Coordinates of C-alpha atoms and ligand atoms in Angstrom, one line a residue:
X1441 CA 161.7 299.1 45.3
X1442 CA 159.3 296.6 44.6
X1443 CA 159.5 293.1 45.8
X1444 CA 157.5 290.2 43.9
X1445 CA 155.5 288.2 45.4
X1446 CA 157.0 285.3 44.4
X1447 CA 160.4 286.3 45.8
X1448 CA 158.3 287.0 49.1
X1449 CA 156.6 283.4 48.8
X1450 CA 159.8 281.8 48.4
X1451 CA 161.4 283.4 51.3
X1452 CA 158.6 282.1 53.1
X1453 CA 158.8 278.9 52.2
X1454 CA 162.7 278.3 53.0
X1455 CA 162.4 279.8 56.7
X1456 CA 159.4 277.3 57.1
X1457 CA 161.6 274.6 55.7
X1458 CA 164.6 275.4 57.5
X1459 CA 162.4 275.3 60.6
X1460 CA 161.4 272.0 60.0
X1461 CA 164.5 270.8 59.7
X1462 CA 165.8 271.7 63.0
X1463 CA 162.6 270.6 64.2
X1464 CA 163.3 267.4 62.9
X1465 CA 166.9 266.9 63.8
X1466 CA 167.4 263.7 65.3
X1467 CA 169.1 262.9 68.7
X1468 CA 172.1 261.8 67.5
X1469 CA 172.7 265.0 65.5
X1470 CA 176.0 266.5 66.1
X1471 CA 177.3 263.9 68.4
X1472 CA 180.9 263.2 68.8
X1473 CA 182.0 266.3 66.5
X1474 CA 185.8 265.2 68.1
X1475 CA 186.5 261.7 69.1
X1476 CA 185.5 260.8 72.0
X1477 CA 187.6 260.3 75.2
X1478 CA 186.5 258.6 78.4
X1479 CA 187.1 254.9 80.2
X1480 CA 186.1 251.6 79.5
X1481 CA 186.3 248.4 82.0
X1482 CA 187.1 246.0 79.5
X1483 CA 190.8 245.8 79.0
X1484 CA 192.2 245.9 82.5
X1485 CA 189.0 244.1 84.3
X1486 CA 187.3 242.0 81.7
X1487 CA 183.7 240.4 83.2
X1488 CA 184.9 241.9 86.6
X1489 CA 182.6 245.0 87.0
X1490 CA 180.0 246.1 89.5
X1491 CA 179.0 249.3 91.0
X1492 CA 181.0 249.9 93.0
X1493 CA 184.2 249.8 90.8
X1494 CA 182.5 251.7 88.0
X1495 CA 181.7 254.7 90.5
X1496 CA 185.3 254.8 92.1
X1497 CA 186.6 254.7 88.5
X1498 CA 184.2 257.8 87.6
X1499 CA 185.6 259.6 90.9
X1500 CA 189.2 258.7 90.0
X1501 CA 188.5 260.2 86.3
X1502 CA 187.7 263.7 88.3
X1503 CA 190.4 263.4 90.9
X1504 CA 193.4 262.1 88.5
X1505 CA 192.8 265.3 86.5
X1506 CA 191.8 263.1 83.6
X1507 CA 188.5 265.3 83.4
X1508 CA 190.0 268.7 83.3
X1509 CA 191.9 267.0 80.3
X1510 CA 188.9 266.2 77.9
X1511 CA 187.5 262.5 79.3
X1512 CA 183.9 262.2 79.7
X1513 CA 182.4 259.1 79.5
X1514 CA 182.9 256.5 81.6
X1515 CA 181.9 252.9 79.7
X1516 CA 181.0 249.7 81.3
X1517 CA 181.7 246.6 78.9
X1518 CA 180.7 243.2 79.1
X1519 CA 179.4 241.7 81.8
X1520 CA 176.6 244.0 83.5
X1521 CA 173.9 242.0 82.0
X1522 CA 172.8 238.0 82.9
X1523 CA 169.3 237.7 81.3
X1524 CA 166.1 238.9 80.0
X1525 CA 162.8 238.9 82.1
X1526 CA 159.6 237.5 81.4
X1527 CA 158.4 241.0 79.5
X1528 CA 162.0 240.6 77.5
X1529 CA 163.7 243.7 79.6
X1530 CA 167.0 243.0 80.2
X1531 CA 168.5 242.2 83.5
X1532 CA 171.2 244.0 84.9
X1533 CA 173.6 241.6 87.4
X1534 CA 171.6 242.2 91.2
X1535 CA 174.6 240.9 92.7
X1536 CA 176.9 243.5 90.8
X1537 CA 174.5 246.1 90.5
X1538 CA 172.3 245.9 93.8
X1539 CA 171.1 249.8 93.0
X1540 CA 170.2 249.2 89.2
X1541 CA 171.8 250.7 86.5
X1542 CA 170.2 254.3 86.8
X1543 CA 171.5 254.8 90.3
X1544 CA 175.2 253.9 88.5
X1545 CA 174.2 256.6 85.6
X1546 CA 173.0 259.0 87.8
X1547 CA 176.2 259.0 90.3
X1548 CA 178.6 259.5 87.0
X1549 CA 176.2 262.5 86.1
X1550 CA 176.7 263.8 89.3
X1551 CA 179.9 264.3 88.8
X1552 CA 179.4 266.2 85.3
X1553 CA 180.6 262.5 83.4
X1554 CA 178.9 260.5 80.6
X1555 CA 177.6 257.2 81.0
X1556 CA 178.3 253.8 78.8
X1557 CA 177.2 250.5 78.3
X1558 CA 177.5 247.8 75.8
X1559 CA 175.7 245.3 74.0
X1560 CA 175.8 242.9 71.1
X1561 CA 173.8 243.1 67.6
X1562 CA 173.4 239.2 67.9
X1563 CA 171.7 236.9 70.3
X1564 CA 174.5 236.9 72.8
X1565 CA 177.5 239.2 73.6
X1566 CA 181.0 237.8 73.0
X1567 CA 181.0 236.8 77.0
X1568 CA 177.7 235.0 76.2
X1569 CA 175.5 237.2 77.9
X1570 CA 172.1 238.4 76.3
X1571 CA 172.5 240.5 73.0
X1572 CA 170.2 243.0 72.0
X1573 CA 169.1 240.6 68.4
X1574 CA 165.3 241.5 68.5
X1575 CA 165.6 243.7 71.3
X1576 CA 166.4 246.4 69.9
X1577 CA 163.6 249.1 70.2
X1578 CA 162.8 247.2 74.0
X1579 CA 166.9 248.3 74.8
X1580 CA 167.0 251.4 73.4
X1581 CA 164.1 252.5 75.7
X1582 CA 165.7 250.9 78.6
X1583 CA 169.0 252.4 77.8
X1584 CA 167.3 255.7 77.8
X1585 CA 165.7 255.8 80.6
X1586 CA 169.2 254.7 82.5
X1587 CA 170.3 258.0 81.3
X1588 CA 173.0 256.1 78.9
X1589 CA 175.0 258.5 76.6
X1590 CA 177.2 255.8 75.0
X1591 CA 176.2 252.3 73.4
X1592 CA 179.0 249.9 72.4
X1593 CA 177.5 247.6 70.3
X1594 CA 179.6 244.7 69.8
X1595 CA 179.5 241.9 66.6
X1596 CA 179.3 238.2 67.9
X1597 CA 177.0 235.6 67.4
X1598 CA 175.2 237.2 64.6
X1599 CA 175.9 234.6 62.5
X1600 CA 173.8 235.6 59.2
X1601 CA 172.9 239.0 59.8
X1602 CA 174.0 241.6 58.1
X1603 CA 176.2 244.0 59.8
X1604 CA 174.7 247.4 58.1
X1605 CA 171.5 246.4 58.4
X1606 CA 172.2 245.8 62.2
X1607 CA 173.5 248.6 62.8
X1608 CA 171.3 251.2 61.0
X1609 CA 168.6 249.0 63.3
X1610 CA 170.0 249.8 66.3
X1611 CA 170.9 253.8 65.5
X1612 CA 166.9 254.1 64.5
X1613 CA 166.3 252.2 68.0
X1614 CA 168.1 254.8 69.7
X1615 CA 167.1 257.9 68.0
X1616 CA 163.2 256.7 68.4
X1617 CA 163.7 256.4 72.3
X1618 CA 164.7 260.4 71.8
X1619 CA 167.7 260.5 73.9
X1620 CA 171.6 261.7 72.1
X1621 CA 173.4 258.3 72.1
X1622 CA 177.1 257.8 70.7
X1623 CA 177.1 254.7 68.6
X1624 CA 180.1 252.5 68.7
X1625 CA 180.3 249.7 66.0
X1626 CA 182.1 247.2 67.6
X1627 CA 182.2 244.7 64.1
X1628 CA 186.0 244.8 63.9
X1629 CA 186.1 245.6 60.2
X1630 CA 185.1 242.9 58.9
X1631 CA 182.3 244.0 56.4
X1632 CA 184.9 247.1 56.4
X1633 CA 182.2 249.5 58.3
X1634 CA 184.1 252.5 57.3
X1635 CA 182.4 252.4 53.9
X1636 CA 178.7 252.7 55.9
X1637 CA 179.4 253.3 59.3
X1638 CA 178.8 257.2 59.0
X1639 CA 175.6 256.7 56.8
X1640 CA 174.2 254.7 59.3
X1641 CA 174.7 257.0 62.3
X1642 CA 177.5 254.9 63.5
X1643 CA 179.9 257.7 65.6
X1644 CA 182.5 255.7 65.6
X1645 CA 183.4 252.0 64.1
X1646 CA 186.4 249.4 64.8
X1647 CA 189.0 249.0 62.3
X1648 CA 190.4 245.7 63.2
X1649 CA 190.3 242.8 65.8
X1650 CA 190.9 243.4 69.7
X1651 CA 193.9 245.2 70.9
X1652 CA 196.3 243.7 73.3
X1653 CA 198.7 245.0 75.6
X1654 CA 201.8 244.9 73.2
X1655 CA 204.0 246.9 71.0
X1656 CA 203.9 244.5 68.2
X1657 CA 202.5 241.3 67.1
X1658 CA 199.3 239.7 65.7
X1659 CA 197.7 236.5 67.1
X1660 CA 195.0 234.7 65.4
X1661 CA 192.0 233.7 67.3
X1662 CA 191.4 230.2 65.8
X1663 CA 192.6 229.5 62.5
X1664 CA 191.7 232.3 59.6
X1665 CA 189.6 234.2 62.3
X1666 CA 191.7 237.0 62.8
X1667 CA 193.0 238.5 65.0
X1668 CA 194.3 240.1 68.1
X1669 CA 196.8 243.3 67.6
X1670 CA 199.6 245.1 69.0
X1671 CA 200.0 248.8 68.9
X1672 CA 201.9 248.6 65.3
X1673 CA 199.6 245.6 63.7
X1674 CA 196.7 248.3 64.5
X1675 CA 198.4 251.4 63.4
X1676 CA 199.7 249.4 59.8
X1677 CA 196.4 248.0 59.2
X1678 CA 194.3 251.5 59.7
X1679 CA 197.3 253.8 58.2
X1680 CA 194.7 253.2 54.8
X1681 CA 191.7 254.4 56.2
X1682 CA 191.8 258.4 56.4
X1683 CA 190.1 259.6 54.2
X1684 CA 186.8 258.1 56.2
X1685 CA 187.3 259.7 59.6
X1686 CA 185.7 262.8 60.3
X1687 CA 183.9 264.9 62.6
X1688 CA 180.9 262.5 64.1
X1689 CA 182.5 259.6 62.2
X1690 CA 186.0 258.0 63.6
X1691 CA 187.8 254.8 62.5
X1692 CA 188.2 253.3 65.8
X1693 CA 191.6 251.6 67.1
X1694 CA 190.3 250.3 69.8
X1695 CA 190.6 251.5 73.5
X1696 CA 194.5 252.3 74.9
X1697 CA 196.5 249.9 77.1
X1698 CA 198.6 252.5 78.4
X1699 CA 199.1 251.3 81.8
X1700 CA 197.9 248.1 81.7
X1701 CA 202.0 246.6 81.7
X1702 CA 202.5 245.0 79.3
X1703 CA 204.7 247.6 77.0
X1704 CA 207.3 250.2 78.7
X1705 CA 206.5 253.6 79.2
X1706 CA 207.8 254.4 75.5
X1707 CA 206.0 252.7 74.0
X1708 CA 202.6 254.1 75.6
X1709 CA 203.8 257.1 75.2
X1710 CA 204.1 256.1 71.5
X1711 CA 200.3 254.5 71.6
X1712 CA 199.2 257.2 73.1
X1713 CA 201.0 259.9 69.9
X1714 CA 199.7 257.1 67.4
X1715 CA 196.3 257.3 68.3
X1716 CA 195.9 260.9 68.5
X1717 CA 197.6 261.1 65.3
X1718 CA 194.6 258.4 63.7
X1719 CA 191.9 260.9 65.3
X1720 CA 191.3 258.1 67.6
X1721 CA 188.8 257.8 70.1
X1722 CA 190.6 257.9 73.5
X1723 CA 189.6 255.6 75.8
X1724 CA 191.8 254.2 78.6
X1725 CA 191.7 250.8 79.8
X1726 CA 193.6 250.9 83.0
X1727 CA 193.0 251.7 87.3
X1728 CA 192.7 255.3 87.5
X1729 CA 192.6 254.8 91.1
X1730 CA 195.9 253.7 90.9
X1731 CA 198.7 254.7 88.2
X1732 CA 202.4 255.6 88.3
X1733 CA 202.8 259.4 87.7
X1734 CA 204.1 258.1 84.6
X1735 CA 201.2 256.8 83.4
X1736 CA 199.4 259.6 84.7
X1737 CA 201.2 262.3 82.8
X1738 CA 200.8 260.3 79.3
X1739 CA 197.0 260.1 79.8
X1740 CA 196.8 263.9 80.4
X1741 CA 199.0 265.1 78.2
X1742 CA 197.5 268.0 76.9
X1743 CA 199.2 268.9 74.0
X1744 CA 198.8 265.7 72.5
X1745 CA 195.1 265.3 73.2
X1746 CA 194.9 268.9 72.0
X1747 CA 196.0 266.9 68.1
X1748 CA 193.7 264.1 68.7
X1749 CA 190.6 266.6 69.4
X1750 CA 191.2 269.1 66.8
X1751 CA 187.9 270.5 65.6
X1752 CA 189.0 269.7 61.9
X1753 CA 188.6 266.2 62.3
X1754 CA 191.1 264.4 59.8
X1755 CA 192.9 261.5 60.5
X1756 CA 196.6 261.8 60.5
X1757 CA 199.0 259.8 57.5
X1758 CA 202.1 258.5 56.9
X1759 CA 203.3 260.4 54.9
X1760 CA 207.1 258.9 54.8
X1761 CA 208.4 255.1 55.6
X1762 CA 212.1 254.0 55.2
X1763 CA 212.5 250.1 56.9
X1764 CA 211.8 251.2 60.4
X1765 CA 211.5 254.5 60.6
X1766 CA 208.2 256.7 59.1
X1767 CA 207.1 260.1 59.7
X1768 CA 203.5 260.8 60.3
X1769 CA 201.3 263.8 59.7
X1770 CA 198.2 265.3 60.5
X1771 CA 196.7 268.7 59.4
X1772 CA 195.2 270.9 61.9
X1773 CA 192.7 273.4 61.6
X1774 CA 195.0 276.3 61.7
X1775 CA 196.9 275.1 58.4
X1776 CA 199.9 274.2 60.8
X1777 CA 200.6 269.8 61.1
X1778 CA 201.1 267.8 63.8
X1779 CA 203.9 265.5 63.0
X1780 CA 205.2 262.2 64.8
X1781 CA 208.4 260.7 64.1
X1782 CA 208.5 257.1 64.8
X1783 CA 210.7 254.6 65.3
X1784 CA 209.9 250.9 65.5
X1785 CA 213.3 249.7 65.4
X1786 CA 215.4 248.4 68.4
X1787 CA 218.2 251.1 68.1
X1788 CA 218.1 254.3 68.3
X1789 CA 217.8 255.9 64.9
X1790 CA 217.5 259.7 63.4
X1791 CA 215.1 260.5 62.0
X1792 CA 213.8 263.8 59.6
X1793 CA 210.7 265.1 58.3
X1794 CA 211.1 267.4 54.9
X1795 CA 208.7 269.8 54.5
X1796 CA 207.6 268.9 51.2
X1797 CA 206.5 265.5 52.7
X1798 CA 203.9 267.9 54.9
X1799 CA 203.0 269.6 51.9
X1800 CA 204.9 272.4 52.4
X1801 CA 207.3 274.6 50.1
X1802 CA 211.0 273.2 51.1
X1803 CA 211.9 277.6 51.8
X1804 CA 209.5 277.8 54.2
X1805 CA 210.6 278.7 57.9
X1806 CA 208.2 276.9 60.8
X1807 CA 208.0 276.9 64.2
X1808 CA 208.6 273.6 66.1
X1809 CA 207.3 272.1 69.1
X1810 CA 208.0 269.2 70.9
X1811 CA 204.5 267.8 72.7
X1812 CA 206.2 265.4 75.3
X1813 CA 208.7 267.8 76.2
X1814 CA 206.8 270.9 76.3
X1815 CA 209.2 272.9 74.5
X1816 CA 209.5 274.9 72.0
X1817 CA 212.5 274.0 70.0
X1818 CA 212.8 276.9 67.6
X1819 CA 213.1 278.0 64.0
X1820 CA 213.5 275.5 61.0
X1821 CA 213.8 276.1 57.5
X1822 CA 212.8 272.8 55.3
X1823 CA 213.4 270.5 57.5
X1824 CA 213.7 268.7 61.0
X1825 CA 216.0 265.9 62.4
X1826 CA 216.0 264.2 65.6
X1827 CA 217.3 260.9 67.1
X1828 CA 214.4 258.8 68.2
X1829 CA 214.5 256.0 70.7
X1830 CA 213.9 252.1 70.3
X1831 CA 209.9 252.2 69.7
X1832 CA 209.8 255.7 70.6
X1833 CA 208.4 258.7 69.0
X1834 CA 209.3 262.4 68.7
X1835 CA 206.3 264.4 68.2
X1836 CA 206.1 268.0 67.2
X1837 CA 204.0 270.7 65.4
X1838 CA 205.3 272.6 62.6
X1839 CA 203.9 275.8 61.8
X1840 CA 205.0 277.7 58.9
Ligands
GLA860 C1 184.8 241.8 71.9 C2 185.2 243.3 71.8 C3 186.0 243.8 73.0 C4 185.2 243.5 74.3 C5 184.7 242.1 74.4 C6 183.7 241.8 75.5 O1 186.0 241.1 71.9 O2 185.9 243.6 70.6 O3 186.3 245.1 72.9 O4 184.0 244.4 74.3 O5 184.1 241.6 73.2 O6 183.3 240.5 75.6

């Protein structure tokens, strides 16, 4: 057999290619392929960090189990920084931080964790610190050589700038300083960052205004600045937004309040199902040093986490609504779907899913499983009823 030369040449030419392309790969290549999970200080301690609370949190993320179950990076928010220096580096708190931010890395990677910070694309954070606006490349080496595996990147006082245009700055920032970096767009949705977010190399983006610690209920920070969200104004306003998520590209909730207090056990449980069924990001907000075994066993909960970070990557939909009631559904990689059925009413309701609705043949017999109860509940043919609590959820797979 005789083989041209110019079939030879070519084959040449695509291994030297191909070669160059992985060559060339960027840092942030294949980051965050399943959202991804960790802790953030922000919603239980606001501005109150320093090291020492960020390093008990990282050991209480080991201890509590909470590692075993996927969480990896722990996040400090707002508040670690208080001013630049005469070269423009930016100055970590020395009363908060007496050992410097790399000491704090280094102590989470000790213990096999990933480390966070946050910043701001405008001249100030939203806690008025210093925000990385002309800093960029400066930060991203900084961050870097901290040992950082997470950037939050938050949206205030950025009065004209334009938000994919920040963004894509920071994201070549951090791939220049050469170390893998999760991007989170903190913008909110505003200039609806789910239409760019993954072209810029944005890992993840917010959907809507800050979370707060209730089931329901949307409170507008000053007049037509919108807003902060319960659980349910969060879930309604991203329920749209599917067909963007993906793997190395979530919508973005915002981080969980289970344990925080201010909704009942249902209804984290119910957060907790809802975001997993979004292909959320999960990162929890509360003391791990310190939670009810209640608490504990929501944050862990394997078989729910197991939907969230399945290597498919789509975001779940609802794929049914009736007044209060709606069935959600999410397709897993296996062809089988997670399904949730919710109800947001104050009585307990039934509730069923149809097949059909899940896009399967109405003759087809699955297997069901119930993820809070860790039980398999047998056989169905066409459909599935159960009663649901007040805000509560049932949540199941179904596999034909
Ligand atoms: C904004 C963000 C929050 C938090 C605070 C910090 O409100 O959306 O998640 O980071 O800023 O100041």
């Amino acid at each position: 057999m005789r083989i041209s030369r110019c079939v030879v040449f070519t084959f040449i030419v695509t291994l030297l290619a191909g070669n160059l392309i992985a060559q060339n790969a960027l840092p942030s290549t294949n980051l965050a392929l399943t959202p991804p999970m960790g802790w953030n200080s922000w919603n239980k301690f606001a501005c109150n960090v320093n090291e020492q609370m960020i390093e008990s949190m990282a050991d209480a993320v080991v201890k509590s189990g909470m590692k075993d179950a996927g969480y990896q990076y722990v996040n400090i928010d707002d508040c670690w920084q208080v001013s630049r220096d005469a070269n423009g580096k930016i100055v970590p708190d020395p009363q908060l931080f007496p050992h410097g931010m790399k000491a704090v890395g280094d102590y989470i990677h000790s213990l096999g964790l990933k480390f966070g910070v946050y910043s701001d694309a405008g001249s100030k954070t939203c806690a008025g610190r210093p925000g990385g606006l002309g800093h960029e490349y400066q930060d991203a080496l900084q961050y870097a050589a901290w040992g950082v595996d997470y950037l939050k990147y938050d949206w205030c006082n950025t009065t004209t700038q334009d938000a994919k245009a920040s963004y894509a700055n920071i994201r070549a920032a951090l791939d220049s300083a050469g170390r893998p970096i999760v991007l989170s767009i903190c913008e909110w949705g505003t200039a609806k960052p789910w239409l760019w977010g993954n072209e810029v190399g944005g890992n993840l983006w917010r959907t809507t205004g800050d979370i707060q610690d209730r089931w329901q209920g949307r409170i507008e920070w000053k007049p037509g600045d919108c807003c902060s969200n319960g659980v349910l104004d969060i879930v309604d306003q991203e329920a749209e937004l599917y067909s963007y998520a993906g793997p190395g590209h979530w919508n973005d909730p915002d981080m969980l309040e289970i344990g925080n207090g201010g909704m009942t056990d249902t209804e984290d449980r119910s957060h907790f199902s809802l975001w997993a069924m979004l292909a959320a990001p999960l990162i929890a907000g509360n003391n791990l040093r310190d939670m009810r075994p209640e608490i504990h066993d929501i944050l862990t909960n394997k078989e729910v986490i197991a939907v969230d970070q399945d290597p498919a990557g789509h975001e779940g939909q609802r794929v049914w609504k009736n007044g209060d009631v709606e069935v959600w559904s999410k397709e897993m990689k296996d062809g089988s779907r997670a399904v949730i059925l919710l109800n947001r009413g104050s009585a307990q309701q039934e509730i069923s899913v149809n097949w059909e609705d899940l896009g399967y043949p109405t003759h087809v017999s699955a297997s069901v499983r119930d993820l809070w109860q860790h039980k398999d509940l047998g056989t169905f043919t066409g459909k599935f009823s159960s009663p649901v609590a007040s805000h509560g959820v049932v949540m199941i797979t179904v596999k034909p």
